[in-house]
Coordinates of C-alpha atoms in Angstrom, one line a residue:
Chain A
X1 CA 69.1 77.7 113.9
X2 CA 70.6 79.8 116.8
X3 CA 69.5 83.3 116.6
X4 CA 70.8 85.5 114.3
X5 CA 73.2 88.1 115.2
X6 CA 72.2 91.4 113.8
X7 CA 74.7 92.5 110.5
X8 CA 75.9 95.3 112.7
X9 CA 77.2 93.7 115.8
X10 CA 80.7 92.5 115.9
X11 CA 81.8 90.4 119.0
X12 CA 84.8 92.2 120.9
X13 CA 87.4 89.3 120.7
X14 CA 86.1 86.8 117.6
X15 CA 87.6 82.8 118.3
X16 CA 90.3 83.2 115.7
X17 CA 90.9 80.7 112.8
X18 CA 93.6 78.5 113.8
X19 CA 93.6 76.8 117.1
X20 CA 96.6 76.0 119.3
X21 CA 97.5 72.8 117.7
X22 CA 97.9 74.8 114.5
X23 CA 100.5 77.2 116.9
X24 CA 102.0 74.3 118.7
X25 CA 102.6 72.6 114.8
X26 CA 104.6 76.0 114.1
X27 CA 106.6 76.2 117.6
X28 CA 107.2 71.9 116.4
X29 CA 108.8 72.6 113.4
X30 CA 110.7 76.1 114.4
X31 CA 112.4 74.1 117.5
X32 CA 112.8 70.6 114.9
X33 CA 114.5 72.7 112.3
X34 CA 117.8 74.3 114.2
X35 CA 120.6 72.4 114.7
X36 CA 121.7 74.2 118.3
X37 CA 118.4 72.2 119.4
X38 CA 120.2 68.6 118.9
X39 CA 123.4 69.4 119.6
X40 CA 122.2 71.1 122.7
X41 CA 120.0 67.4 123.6
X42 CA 123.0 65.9 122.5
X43 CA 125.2 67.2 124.9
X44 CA 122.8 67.1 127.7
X45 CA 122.5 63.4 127.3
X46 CA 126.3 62.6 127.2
X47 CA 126.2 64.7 130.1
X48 CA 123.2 62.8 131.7
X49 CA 124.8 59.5 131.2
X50 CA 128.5 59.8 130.8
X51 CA 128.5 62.0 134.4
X52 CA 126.7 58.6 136.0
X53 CA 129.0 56.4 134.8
X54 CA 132.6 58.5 135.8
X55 CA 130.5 59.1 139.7
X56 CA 129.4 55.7 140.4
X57 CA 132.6 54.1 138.9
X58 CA 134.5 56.3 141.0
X59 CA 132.6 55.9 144.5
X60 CA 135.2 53.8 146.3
X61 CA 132.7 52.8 148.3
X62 CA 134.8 50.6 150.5
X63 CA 137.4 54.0 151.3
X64 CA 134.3 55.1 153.0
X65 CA 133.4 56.0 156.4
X66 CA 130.8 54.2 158.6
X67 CA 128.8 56.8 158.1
X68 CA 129.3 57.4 154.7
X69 CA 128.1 54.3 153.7
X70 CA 125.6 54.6 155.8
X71 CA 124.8 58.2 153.7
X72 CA 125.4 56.3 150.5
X73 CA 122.5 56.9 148.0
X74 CA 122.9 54.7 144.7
X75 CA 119.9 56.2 143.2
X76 CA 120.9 59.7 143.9
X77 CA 124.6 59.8 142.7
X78 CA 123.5 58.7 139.0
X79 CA 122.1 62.4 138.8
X80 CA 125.3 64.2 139.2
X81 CA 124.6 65.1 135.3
X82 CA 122.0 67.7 136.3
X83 CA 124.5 70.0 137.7
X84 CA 125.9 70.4 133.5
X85 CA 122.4 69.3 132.2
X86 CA 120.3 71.9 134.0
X87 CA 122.4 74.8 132.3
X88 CA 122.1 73.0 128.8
X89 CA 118.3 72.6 128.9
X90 CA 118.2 76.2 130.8
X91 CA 120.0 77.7 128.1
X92 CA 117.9 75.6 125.5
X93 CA 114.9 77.2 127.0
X94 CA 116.1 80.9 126.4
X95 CA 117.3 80.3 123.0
X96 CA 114.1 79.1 121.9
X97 CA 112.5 82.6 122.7
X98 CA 115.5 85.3 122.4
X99 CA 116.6 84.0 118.8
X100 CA 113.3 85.0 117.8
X101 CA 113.9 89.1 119.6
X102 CA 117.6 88.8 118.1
X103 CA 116.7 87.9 114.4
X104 CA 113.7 89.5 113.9
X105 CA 111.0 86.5 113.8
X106 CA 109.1 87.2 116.5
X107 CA 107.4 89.7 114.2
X108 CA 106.9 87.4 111.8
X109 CA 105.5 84.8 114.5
X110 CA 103.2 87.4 116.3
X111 CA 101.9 88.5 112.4
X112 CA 101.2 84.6 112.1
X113 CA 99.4 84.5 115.6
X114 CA 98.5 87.9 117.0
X115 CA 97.9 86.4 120.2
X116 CA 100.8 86.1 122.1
X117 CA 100.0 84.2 125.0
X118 CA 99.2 81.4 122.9
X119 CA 102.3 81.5 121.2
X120 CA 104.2 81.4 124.6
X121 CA 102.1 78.6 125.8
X122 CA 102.6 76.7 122.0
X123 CA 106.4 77.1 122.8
X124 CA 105.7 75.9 126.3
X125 CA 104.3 72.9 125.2
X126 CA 106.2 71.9 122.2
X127 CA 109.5 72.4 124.5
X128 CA 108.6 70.7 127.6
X129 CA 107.5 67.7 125.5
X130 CA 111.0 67.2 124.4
X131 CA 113.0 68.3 127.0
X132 CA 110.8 65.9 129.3
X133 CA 111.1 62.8 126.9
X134 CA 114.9 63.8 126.6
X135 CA 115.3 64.1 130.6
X136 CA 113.3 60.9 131.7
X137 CA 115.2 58.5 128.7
X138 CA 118.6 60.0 130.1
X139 CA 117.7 59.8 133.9
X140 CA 116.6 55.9 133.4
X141 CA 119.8 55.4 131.2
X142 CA 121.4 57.6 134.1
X143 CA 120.5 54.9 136.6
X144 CA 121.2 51.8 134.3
X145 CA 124.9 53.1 133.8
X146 CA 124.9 54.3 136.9
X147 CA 124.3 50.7 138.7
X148 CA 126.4 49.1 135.7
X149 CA 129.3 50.9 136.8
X150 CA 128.9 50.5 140.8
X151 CA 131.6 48.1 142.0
X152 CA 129.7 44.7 142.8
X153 CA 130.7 45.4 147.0
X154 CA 128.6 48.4 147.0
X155 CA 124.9 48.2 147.7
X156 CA 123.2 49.0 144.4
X157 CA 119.7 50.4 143.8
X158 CA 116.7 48.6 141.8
X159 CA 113.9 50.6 140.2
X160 CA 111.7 47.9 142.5
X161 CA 113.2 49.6 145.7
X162 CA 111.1 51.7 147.7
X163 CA 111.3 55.6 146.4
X164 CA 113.7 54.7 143.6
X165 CA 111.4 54.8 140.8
X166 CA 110.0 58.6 142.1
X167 CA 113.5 59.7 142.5
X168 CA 114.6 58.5 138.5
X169 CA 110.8 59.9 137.2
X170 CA 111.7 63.3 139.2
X171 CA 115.4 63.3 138.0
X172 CA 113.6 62.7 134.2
X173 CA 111.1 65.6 135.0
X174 CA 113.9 68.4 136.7
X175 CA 115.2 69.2 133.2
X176 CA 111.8 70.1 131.4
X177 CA 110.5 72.6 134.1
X178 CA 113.8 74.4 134.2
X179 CA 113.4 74.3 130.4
X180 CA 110.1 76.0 131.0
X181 CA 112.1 78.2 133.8
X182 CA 114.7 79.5 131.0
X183 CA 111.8 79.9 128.3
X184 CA 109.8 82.3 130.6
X185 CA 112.7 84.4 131.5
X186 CA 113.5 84.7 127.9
X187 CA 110.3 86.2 127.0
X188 CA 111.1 88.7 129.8
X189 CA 114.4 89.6 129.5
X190 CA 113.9 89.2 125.6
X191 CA 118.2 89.5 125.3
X192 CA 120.3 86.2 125.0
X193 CA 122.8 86.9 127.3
X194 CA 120.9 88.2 129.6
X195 CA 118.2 85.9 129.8
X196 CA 120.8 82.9 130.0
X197 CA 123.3 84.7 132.8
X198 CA 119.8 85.3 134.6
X199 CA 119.2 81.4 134.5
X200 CA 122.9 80.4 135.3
X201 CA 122.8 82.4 138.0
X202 CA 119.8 81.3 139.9
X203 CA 120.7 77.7 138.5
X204 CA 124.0 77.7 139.6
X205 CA 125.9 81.1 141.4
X206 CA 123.0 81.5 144.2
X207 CA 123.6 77.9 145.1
X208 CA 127.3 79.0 145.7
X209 CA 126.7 82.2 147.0
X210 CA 124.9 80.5 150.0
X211 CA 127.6 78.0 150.9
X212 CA 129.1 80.3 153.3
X213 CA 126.4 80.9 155.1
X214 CA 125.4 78.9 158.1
X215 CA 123.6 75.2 158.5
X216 CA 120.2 76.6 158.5
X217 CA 120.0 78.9 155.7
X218 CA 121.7 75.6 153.4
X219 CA 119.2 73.5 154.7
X220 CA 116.4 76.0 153.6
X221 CA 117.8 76.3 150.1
X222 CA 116.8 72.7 149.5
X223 CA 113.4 73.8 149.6
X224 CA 113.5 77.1 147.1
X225 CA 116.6 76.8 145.1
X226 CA 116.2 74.9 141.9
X227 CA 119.1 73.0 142.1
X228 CA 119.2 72.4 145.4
X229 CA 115.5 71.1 145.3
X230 CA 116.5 68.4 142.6
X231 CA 118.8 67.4 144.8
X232 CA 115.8 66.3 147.4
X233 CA 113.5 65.4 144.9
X234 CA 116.3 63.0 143.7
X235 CA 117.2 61.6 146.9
X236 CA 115.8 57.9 147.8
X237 CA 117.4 58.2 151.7
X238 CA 115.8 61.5 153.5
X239 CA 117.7 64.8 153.8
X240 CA 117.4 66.5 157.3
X241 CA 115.3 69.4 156.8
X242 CA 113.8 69.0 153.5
X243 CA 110.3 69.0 152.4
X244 CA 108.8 65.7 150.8
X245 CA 109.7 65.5 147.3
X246 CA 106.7 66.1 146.4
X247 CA 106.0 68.9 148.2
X248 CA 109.2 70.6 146.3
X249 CA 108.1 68.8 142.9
X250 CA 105.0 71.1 143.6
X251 CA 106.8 74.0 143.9
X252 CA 109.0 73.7 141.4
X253 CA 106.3 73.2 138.7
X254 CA 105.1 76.5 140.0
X255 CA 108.0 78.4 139.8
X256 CA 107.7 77.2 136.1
X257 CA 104.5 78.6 135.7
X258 CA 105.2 81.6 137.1
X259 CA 107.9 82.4 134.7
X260 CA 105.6 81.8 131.9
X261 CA 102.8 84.1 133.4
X262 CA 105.8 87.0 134.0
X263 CA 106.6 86.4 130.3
X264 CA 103.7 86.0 128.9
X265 CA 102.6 89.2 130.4
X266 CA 105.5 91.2 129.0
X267 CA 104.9 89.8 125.4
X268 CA 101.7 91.2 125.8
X269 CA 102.7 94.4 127.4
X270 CA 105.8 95.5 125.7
X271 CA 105.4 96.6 121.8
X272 CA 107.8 94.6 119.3
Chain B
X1 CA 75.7 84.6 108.0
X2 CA 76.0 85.3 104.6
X3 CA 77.0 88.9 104.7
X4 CA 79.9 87.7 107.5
X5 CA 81.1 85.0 105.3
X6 CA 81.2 87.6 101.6
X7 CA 83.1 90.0 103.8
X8 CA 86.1 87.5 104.5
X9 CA 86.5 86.0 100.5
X10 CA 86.1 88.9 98.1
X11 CA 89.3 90.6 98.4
X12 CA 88.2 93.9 96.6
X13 CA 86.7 94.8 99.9
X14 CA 89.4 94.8 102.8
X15 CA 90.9 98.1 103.3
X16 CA 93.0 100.0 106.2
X17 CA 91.4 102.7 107.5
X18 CA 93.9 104.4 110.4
X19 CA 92.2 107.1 112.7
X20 CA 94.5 109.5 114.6
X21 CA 97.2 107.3 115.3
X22 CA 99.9 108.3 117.9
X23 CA 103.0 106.8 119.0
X24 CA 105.7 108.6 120.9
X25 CA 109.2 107.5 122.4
X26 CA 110.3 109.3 125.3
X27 CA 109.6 113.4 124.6
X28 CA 109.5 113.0 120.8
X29 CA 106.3 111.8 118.8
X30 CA 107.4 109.0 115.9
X31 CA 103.5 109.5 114.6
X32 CA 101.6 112.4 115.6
X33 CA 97.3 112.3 115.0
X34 CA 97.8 110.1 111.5
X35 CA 94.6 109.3 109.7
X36 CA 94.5 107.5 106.3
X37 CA 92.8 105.0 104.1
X38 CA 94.6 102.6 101.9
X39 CA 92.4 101.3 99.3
X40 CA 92.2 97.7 97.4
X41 CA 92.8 97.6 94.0
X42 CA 95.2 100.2 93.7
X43 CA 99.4 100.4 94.7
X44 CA 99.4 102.8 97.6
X45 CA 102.8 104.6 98.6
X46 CA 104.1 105.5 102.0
X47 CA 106.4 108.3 101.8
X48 CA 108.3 110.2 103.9
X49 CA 112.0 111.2 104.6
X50 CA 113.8 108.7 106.8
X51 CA 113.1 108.8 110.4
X52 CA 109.0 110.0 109.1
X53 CA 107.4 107.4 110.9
X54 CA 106.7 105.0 108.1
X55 CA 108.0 102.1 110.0
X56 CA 106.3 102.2 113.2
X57 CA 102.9 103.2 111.5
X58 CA 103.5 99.7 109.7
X59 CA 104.2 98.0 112.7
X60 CA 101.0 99.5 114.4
X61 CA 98.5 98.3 111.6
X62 CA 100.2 94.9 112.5
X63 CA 99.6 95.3 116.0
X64 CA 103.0 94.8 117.0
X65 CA 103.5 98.5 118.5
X66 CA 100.8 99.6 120.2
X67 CA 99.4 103.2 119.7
X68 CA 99.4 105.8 122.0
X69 CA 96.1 107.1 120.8
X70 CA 94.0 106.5 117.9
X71 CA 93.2 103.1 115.9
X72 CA 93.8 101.2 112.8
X73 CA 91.6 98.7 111.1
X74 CA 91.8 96.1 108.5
X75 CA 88.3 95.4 106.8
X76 CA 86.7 96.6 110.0
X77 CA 88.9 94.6 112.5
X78 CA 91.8 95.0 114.6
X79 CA 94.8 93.1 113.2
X80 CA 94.9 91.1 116.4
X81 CA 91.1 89.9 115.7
X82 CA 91.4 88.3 112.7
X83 CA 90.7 85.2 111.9
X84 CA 93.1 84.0 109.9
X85 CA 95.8 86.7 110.0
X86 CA 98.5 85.1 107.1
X87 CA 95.8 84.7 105.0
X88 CA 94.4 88.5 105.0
X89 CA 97.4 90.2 105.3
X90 CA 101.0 89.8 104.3
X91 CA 103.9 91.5 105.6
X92 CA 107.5 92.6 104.5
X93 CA 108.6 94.3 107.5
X94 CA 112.3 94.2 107.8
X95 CA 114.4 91.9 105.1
X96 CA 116.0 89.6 107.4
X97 CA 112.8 88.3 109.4
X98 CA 114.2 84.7 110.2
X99 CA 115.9 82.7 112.6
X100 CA 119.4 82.3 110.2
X101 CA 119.8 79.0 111.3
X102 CA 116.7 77.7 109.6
X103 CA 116.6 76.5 105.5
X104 CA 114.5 78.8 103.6
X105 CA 111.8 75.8 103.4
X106 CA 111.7 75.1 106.8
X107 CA 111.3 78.9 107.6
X108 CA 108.4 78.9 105.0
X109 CA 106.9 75.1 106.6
X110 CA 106.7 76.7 110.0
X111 CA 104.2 79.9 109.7
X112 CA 102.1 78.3 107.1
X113 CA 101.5 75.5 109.8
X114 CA 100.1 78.5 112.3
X115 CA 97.9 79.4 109.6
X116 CA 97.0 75.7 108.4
X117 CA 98.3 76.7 104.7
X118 CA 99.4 73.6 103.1
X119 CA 103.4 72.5 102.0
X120 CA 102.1 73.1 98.0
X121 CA 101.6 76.8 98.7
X122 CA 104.9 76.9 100.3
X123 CA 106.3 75.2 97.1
X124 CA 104.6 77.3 95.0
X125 CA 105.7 80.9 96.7
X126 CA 109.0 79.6 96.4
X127 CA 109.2 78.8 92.7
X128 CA 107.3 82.4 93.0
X129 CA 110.0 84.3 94.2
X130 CA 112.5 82.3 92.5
X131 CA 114.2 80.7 95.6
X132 CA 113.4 77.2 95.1
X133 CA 117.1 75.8 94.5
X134 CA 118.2 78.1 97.7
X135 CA 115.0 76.4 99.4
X136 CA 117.4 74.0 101.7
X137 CA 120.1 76.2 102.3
X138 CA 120.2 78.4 106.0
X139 CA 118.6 81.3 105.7
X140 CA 121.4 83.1 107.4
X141 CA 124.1 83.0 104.3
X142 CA 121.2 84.5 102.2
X143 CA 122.1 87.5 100.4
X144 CA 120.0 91.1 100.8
X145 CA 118.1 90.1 97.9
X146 CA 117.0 86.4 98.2
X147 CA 116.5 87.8 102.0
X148 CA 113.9 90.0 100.7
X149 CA 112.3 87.5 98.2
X150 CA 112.3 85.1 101.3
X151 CA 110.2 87.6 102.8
X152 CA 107.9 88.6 99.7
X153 CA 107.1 84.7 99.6
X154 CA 106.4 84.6 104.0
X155 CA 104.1 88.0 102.5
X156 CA 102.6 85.9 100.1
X157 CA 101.9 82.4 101.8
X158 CA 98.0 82.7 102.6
X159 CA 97.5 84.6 99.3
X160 CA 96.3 87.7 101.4
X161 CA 93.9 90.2 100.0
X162 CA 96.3 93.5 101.9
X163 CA 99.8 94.0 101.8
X164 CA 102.4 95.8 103.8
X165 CA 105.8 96.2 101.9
X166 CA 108.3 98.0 104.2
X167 CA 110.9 99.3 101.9
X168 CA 110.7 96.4 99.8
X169 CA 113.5 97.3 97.3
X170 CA 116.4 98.0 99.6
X171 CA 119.4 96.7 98.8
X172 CA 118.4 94.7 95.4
X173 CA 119.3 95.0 91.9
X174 CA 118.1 96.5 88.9
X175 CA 116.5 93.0 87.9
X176 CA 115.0 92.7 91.6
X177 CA 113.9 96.2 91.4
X178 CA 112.0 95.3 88.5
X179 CA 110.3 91.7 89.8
X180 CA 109.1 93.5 92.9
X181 CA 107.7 96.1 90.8
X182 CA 105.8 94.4 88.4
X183 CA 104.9 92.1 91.4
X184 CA 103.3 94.8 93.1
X185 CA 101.6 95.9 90.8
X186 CA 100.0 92.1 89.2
X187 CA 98.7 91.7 93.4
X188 CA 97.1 95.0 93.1
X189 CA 95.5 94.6 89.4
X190 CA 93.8 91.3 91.4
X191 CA 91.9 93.6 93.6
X192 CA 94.4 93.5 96.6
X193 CA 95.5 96.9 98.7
X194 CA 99.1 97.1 98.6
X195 CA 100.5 100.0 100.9
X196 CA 104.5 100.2 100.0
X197 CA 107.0 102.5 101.5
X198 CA 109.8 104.0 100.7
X199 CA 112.0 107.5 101.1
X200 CA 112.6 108.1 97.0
X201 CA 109.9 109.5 95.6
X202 CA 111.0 108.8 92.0
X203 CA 110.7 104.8 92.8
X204 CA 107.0 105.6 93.7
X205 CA 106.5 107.1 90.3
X206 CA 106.9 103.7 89.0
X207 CA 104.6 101.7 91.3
X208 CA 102.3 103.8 93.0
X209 CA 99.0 105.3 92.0
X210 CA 97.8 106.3 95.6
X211 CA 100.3 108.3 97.6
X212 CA 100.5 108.8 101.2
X213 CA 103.2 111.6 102.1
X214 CA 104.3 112.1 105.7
X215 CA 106.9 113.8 107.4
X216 CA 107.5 113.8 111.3
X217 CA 104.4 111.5 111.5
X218 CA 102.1 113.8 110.6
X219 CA 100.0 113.5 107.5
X220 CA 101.1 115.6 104.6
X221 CA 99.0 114.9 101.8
X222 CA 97.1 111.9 100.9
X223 CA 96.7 112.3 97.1
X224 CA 97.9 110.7 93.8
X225 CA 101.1 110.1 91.4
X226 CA 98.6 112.0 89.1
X227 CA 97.9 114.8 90.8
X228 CA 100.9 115.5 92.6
X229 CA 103.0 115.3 89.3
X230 CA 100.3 117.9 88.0
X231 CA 101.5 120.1 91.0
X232 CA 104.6 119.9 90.4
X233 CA 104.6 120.6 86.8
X234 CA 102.6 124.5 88.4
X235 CA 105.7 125.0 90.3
X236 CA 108.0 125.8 87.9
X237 CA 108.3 125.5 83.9
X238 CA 109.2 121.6 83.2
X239 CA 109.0 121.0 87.1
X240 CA 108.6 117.1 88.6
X241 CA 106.8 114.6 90.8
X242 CA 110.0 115.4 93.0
X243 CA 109.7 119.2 93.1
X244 CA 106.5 118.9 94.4
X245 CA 107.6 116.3 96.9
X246 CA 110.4 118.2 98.0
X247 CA 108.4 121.0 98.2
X248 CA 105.7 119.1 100.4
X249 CA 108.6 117.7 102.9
X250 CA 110.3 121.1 103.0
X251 CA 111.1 121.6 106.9
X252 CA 110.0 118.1 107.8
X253 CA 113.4 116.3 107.2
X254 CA 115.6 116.4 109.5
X255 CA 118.9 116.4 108.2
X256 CA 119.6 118.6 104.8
X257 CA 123.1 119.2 103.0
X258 CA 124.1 121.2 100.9
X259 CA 127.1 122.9 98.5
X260 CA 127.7 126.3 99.1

């Protein structure tokens, strides 16, 4: 009942076929069907939960300084995991993209779906889903083992606490976006090793390469480095200097998307 | 509507049609001005001495490299506009097109999801290419040949009316020689355009009717197994298919030996 197109036109860009649940369905059961994806979850969880325990059973709270104590954050400690986890779900998001450069399926996937932003985002979505219900399970285990393991004299947190629930959802949330982080720079760098020292670096070497410098510039790195930024968002008593945790959740989401848009632009721009 | 919808189902009528393609890496020119047609119905042949250009012509019709100049279409559309791209063209690109981690079956579940083809037609190309008892073992340990029938059955998942065979019978025996031939020719007897390459000229005298010869991506001759044997047979008393081809590719290869 609409009007007609006449036989001879042809639309620039026709809607294709399948949609992007149809793409995300692929991404689903490319990411389900390797075993490097569960071991990798695995580990990240043992790292998540075991790291909470050996920190908060070790605090020796009553060894410590006045102000120390007064320092003490029982919510924050039981996210000591990130520091291993981060790499883990970084390198988790690399793999997902450069196996496909290194084995030759990325041809295969872009003769599947020709359009490779929506392939990108499809991966996007299928691996932030998991890495986001694996992080928030292992950040609220975290914090159960965590407080479990807190000797009774110390002052222990309760997700009822002011700003303790935000800091455990965050902790749960840091994981998936530097997930998204490693997947982006994988479609850019398209080479395993590469990609992943690219991620470890940023993730973990810059933070170090800093330490040296003075005060200010490590009080600044709270606010742009990804590891130093979980460490805010994470935190239930303010750090000196740092931006809300919101603020920095905000940012870091962005830096997220902006490593999908870099990537998704070189899939589009490079030939495979 | 009508005339939109007859143009995706009857198969008979998708054909390439490539248009002064060029691709070039660095200072030298992998295809250089290539125009051809590859018509349903009939086996086509890609031919050319290695390094010719075969591959990265293949790779353009997909829309995976992109050309420098010129344009290739599949039944009137770019390969990146189609609708349902597994089910109107299948690809063999390289034999080892698969995350080696992942079970045949799994490899198989994944792009017919893309393309919302269903776990029976997965089944079925697997009984197809006779891999159905490897069907839950990694990919990876595969040898050449169930890597290649792996990749004839990806080819073969949306029962595509065009298909692109890149070297398809590297690396497999005399008994896989033969089921990829016969195969080849059964999907073009149904009306489908199959455009296969290869380097030996002799193997295209079993498959091909249609030829396509280039050499330093340039177009040498887009003619028959008929007529070029014919030619061949003028060049000298009891002469071949290969003389001629030999003769057509003379200067374009670009390593020779020889025993002097």
């Amino acid at each position: 009942m609409t009007t007609a197109t006449t036989s001879g036109h042809r639309a620039a860009s026709p809607a294709p076929g399948y949609g992007f649940g149809a793409v995300a369905l692929m991404e689903w059961r490319k990411l389900r069907t390797v075993r490097s994806t569960w071991w990798m979850v695995a580990i990240f969880a043992v790292a998540m939960i075991g790291l909470a325990i050996v920190a908060l059973s070790h605090e020796g709270y009553r060894q410590l300084s006045a102000a120390d104590r007064a320092a003490f954050d029982p919510t924050h400690d039981c996210f000591i995991g990130l520091v291993l986890g981060q790499l883990l779900v970084g390198a988790l998001g690399v793999l997902v993209m450069t196996t496909e450069f290194s084995s030759g399926m990325i041809r295969a996937t872009f003769a599947a779906v020709p359009r490779r932003p929506v392939v990108l985002a499809a991966k996007a979505a299928v691996l932030g889903a998991v890495t986001l219900a694996a992080g928030e399970a292992c950040a609220f285990a975290a914090f159960a083992a965590g407080q479990a393991s807190l000797a009774a004299s110390a002052p222990h947190a309760t997700l009822g606490q002011p700003g303790v629930l935000r800091a455990v959802v965050m902790a749960g949330a840091y994981p998936a976006l530097v997930a998204l982080i490693g997947l982006g720079t994988g479609a850019l760098v398209r080479h395993t090793a590469g990609a992943i020292c690219a991620v470890v670096g940023v993730l973990f070497v810059l933070p170090l390469l800093l330490a040296p410098f003075s005060a200010s510039v490590q009080d600044a790195s709270q606010n742009f480095l990804p590891h130093p930024m979980a460490n805010a968002m994470t935190a239930v008593k303010p750090l000196a200097h740092a931006l809300s945790p919101w603020l920095i959740f905000a940012l870091l989401c962005a830096y997220a998307a902006a490593a999908l848009a870099a990537g998704a632009w070189a899939l589009t721009a490079r030939d495979t | 509507m009508t005339g939109r919808r007859r143009s995706e189902t009857v198969v008979g009528m998708t054909m390439i049609e490539a248009r002064g393609l060029v691709k070039a890496y660095r200072s030298t020119k992998a295809v250089d001005n290539l125009s051809f047609e590859v018509r349903p119905g009939a086996v086509t042949g890609f031919l050319g001495p290695n390094g010719a250009g075969k591959s990265t012509t293949m790779r353009m019709i997909m829309g995976l490299d992109r050309p420098d100049a010129g344009q290739v279409r599949i039944g009137g559309r770019r390969y990146g506009d189609l609708r349902w791209p597994l089910r109107e063209v299948g690809a063999l690109l390289e034999a080892k097109a698969f995350h080696p981690g992942r079970t045949a079956r799994a490899h198989l579940m994944s792009l017919a999801a893309s393309n919302g083809i269903g776990r029976r037609r997965v089944e079925e190309m697997l009984a197809l290419t006779g891999i159905e008892k490897a069907a839950d073992r990694r990919a990876g340990k595969f040898s050449l040949g169930m890597s290649q029938r792996l990749g004839i059955a990806a080819a073969l998942l949306g029962d595509p009316g065009v298909l692109l065979l890149d070297e398809p019978v590297n690396g497999l025996d005399p008994e896989g020689i033969r089921w990829i031939r016969n195969l080849m020719r059964g999907l073009a007897a149904q009306g489908r355009s199959v455009l296969v390459s290869s380097h030996l000229i002799s193997e295209m005298a079993y498959t091909a009717d249609a030829l396509i010869v280039i050499g330093r991506g340039r177009l040498l001759a887009q003619t028959t197994v008929a007529q070029l044997s014919a030619h061949g047979a003028t060049l000298k008393p009891g002469g071949s298919l290969e003389e001629a081809f030999f003769q057509l590719t003379e200067g374009v290869t670009d390593y020779s030996g020889g025993l002097s």
